[in-house]
Amino acid sequence: RKEVEQDPGPFNVPEGATVAFNCTYSNSASQSFFWYRQDCRKEPKLLMSVYSSGNEDGRFTAQLNRASQYISLLIRDSKLSDSATYLCVVNSRGADGLTFGKGTHLIIQP
Amino acid sequence: EAGVVQSPRYKIIEKKQPVAFWCNPISGHNTLYWYLQNLGQGPELLIRYENEEAVDDSQLPKDRFSAERLKGVDSTLKIQPAELGDSAVYLCASSLDGPGGHYNEQFFGPGTRLTVL
């Protein structure tokens, strides 16, 4: 099982719709979780951290399920500007270190 | 506040030539990362520094890649000799991390796009 797995997509979603995608991780000792956003030919930028209790930032909601070892990202009322690649990042001390998923490509269509 | 600075932004070299990349992290950030990113893939960690100490270099191909972070600030990543498969974007990132395994936000530089012919 790969350390961090994401569905690469692309997810083609109409503007205004709600879209959700998950990221599974293999190391049960993982401690820190993040979602990063990467636009085409740009560097990744932090979208949001993922806390055990879940967290929300405007139209974005992130959740952590430790029992099933996945994190999720929900985008409500999607905008054209949400089109990007969303990278899941799982951090853990020790040999596994820092791991990015391959990213999920999201395309919001007018 | 200035972000992470990388140079050069683009580099084209012939195989077997050496190449070096430079990174200046955000002032005060103790952790510095070098990543490699291929098209359609997520960043892959090459090496992580905590101050001047390389604490994770398990993914660094040490036969041809080397890195240093003198004085715990700027860092250079070198490839010698470069191979065709080294063509990728090399990203540098920095963060201010606390003790006990708590990781904070990583700030990325714009990357160096390397093409090996």
Coordinates of C-alpha atoms in Angstrom, one line a residue:
Chain A
R1 CA 0.0 0.0 0.0
K2 CA 1.4 3.4 -1.0
E3 CA 2.0 5.9 1.8
V4 CA -0.4 8.5 0.6
E5 CA -3.0 7.8 -2.1
Q6 CA -5.2 10.2 -4.0
D7 CA -7.5 9.8 -7.0
P8 CA -5.7 11.8 -9.7
G9 CA -9.0 12.7 -11.5
P10 CA -9.6 14.9 -13.3
F11 CA -12.8 15.7 -11.6
N12 CA -15.0 17.8 -14.0
V13 CA -17.5 19.7 -11.9
P14 CA -20.1 22.4 -12.9
E15 CA -19.7 25.7 -11.3
G16 CA -21.8 26.0 -8.1
A17 CA -21.7 22.3 -7.4
T18 CA -20.2 20.6 -4.3
V19 CA -17.2 18.3 -4.8
A20 CA -15.4 16.1 -2.3
F21 CA -12.3 14.0 -2.5
N22 CA -10.4 11.8 -0.2
C23 CA -6.8 10.9 0.6
T24 CA -5.8 7.7 2.3
Y25 CA -2.5 7.2 4.2
S26 CA -0.8 4.1 5.4
N27 CA 1.1 5.1 8.5
S28 CA -1.2 5.0 11.5
A29 CA 1.4 7.0 13.5
S30 CA 1.0 10.1 11.2
Q31 CA 0.5 13.2 13.2
S32 CA 0.0 16.2 10.8
F33 CA -2.2 16.5 7.8
F34 CA -2.6 19.2 5.3
W35 CA -4.3 20.1 2.0
Y36 CA -2.2 22.1 -0.4
R37 CA -3.4 23.7 -3.7
Q38 CA -1.2 23.9 -6.7
D39 CA -2.0 25.9 -9.8
C40 CA -0.6 24.9 -13.2
R41 CA 3.2 25.6 -13.3
K42 CA 3.1 27.2 -9.9
E43 CA 4.4 26.2 -6.5
P44 CA 2.1 24.5 -3.9
K45 CA 0.4 26.7 -1.4
L46 CA -1.2 25.7 1.9
L47 CA -5.0 25.5 1.6
M48 CA -5.7 24.3 5.1
S49 CA -4.5 22.2 7.9
V50 CA -6.6 19.2 8.9
Y51 CA -7.4 18.9 12.6
S52 CA -8.8 15.9 14.4
S53 CA -12.0 17.7 15.1
G54 CA -12.4 18.8 11.5
N55 CA -12.2 22.3 10.3
E56 CA -14.0 24.7 8.0
D57 CA -12.7 27.7 6.1
G58 CA -15.4 29.4 4.1
R59 CA -16.5 27.0 1.4
F60 CA -13.9 24.5 2.3
T61 CA -14.2 21.7 4.9
A62 CA -11.5 19.3 5.8
Q63 CA -12.0 16.2 8.0
L64 CA -9.8 13.5 9.4
N65 CA -10.8 9.9 10.0
R66 CA -8.1 8.2 12.0
A67 CA -9.9 4.9 12.2
S68 CA -10.0 4.5 8.5
Q69 CA -6.8 6.5 7.9
Y70 CA -8.1 9.1 5.4
I71 CA -8.6 12.8 5.2
S72 CA -11.2 14.5 3.0
L73 CA -11.7 17.9 1.4
L74 CA -15.2 19.2 0.6
I75 CA -15.7 22.3 -1.6
R76 CA -19.1 23.9 -1.6
D77 CA -20.5 26.3 -4.2
S78 CA -17.4 25.7 -6.4
K79 CA -16.0 28.6 -8.4
L80 CA -14.1 28.6 -11.6
S81 CA -11.1 29.8 -9.6
D82 CA -11.1 26.6 -7.6
S83 CA -9.7 24.7 -10.7
A84 CA -6.4 23.4 -9.5
T85 CA -4.6 20.4 -8.3
Y86 CA -5.2 19.6 -4.6
L87 CA -2.3 17.8 -2.8
C88 CA -2.7 15.8 0.3
V89 CA 0.3 16.0 2.7
V90 CA 0.8 13.6 5.6
N91 CA 3.6 14.2 8.0
S92 CA 5.0 11.7 10.6
R93 CA 8.2 11.5 12.6
G94 CA 10.6 8.7 11.9
A95 CA 11.4 6.9 8.7
D96 CA 8.3 7.9 6.8
G97 CA 9.0 11.6 7.1
L98 CA 7.0 13.9 4.8
T99 CA 4.9 12.6 2.0
F100 CA 2.8 14.3 -0.6
G101 CA 0.1 12.6 -2.6
K102 CA 0.2 12.8 -6.3
G103 CA -2.7 15.3 -6.3
T104 CA -6.3 15.4 -7.4
H105 CA -6.9 17.5 -10.5
L106 CA -10.1 19.5 -10.3
I107 CA -11.7 21.4 -13.2
I108 CA -14.6 23.6 -12.6
Q109 CA -16.7 24.1 -15.7
P110 CA -18.9 27.2 -16.4
Chain B
E1 CA 8.0 39.8 3.8
A2 CA 10.0 38.1 1.2
G3 CA 9.1 34.5 0.4
V4 CA 11.4 31.6 -0.4
V5 CA 13.8 32.6 -3.2
Q6 CA 15.2 30.1 -5.7
S7 CA 17.6 30.5 -8.5
P8 CA 17.9 29.9 -11.4
R9 CA 14.2 29.6 -12.4
Y10 CA 15.2 27.7 -15.5
K11 CA 18.2 25.6 -16.5
I12 CA 19.0 23.7 -19.6
I13 CA 22.1 21.5 -19.6
E14 CA 23.4 18.5 -21.5
K15 CA 23.6 15.2 -19.8
K16 CA 26.7 14.5 -17.8
Q17 CA 27.1 18.2 -17.0
P18 CA 26.9 19.4 -13.4
V19 CA 24.2 21.7 -12.2
A20 CA 23.5 23.6 -8.9
F21 CA 20.4 25.1 -7.5
W22 CA 20.2 27.8 -4.8
C23 CA 17.6 28.4 -2.2
N24 CA 17.1 31.3 0.4
P25 CA 14.4 30.4 2.9
I26 CA 12.1 32.7 4.7
S27 CA 14.0 34.5 7.4
G28 CA 13.9 32.7 10.7
H29 CA 12.6 29.4 9.3
N30 CA 14.5 26.5 10.9
T31 CA 13.4 23.7 8.5
L32 CA 14.3 23.6 4.8
Y33 CA 13.2 21.1 2.3
W34 CA 14.3 20.2 -1.2
Y35 CA 11.7 18.4 -3.4
L36 CA 11.6 17.0 -6.9
Q37 CA 8.4 17.2 -8.8
N38 CA 7.7 15.5 -12.1
L39 CA 4.8 16.4 -14.3
G40 CA 1.5 15.1 -13.0
Q41 CA 3.1 14.0 -9.7
G42 CA 3.3 15.4 -6.2
P43 CA 6.5 16.7 -4.8
E44 CA 8.9 14.0 -3.6
L45 CA 11.1 14.9 -0.7
L46 CA 14.9 14.7 -1.5
I47 CA 16.3 16.1 1.8
R48 CA 15.1 17.9 4.9
Y49 CA 17.3 20.1 7.1
E50 CA 16.6 21.2 10.6
N51 CA 18.9 24.2 10.9
E52 CA 22.2 23.0 9.4
E53 CA 21.6 19.3 10.1
A54 CA 20.3 17.0 7.3
V55 CA 17.7 15.0 9.3
D56 CA 16.1 13.1 6.4
D57 CA 18.1 12.4 3.2
S58 CA 16.9 8.9 2.7
Q59 CA 15.5 9.7 -0.8
L60 CA 18.5 11.6 -2.0
P61 CA 20.4 9.7 -4.7
K62 CA 23.8 10.2 -3.1
D63 CA 25.8 8.9 -6.0
R64 CA 25.1 12.0 -8.0
F65 CA 23.1 14.4 -5.7
S66 CA 24.6 16.5 -2.9
A67 CA 23.2 19.3 -0.7
E68 CA 24.4 21.6 1.9
R69 CA 23.0 24.2 4.2
L70 CA 25.8 26.3 5.6
K71 CA 25.1 28.3 8.7
G72 CA 21.6 27.0 8.7
V73 CA 20.3 29.5 6.2
D74 CA 20.8 29.3 2.5
S75 CA 21.0 25.9 0.8
T76 CA 22.4 24.5 -2.4
L77 CA 21.5 21.3 -4.2
K78 CA 23.9 19.9 -6.7
I79 CA 23.7 17.2 -9.3
Q80 CA 26.9 15.8 -10.8
P81 CA 26.7 14.4 -13.4
A82 CA 23.1 15.1 -14.6
E83 CA 21.1 12.4 -16.4
L84 CA 18.2 12.7 -18.7
G85 CA 15.9 11.4 -16.0
D86 CA 16.8 14.3 -13.8
S87 CA 14.6 16.7 -15.8
A88 CA 12.0 17.9 -13.4
V89 CA 11.1 20.9 -11.2
Y90 CA 13.2 21.2 -8.1
L91 CA 11.3 22.9 -5.3
C92 CA 12.7 24.4 -2.1
A93 CA 10.4 25.0 0.9
S94 CA 10.9 26.3 4.4
S95 CA 8.9 26.2 7.6
L96 CA 9.1 27.1 11.3
D97 CA 8.7 23.9 13.1
G98 CA 8.3 23.2 16.8
P99 CA 9.6 20.3 18.8
G100 CA 7.9 17.0 19.3
G101 CA 7.0 16.2 15.7
H102 CA 4.7 19.1 15.1
Y103 CA 4.9 20.3 11.5
N104 CA 3.8 23.7 10.4
E105 CA 3.0 25.2 7.0
Q106 CA 5.6 24.8 4.4
F107 CA 6.2 27.8 2.1
F108 CA 7.5 26.9 -1.3
G109 CA 9.7 28.8 -3.7
P110 CA 8.8 29.1 -7.4
G111 CA 11.1 26.2 -8.2
T112 CA 13.9 25.6 -10.8
R113 CA 12.8 23.9 -13.9
L114 CA 15.6 21.7 -15.1
T115 CA 15.9 20.2 -18.6
V116 CA 18.6 17.7 -19.3
L117 CA 19.3 17.2 -23.0

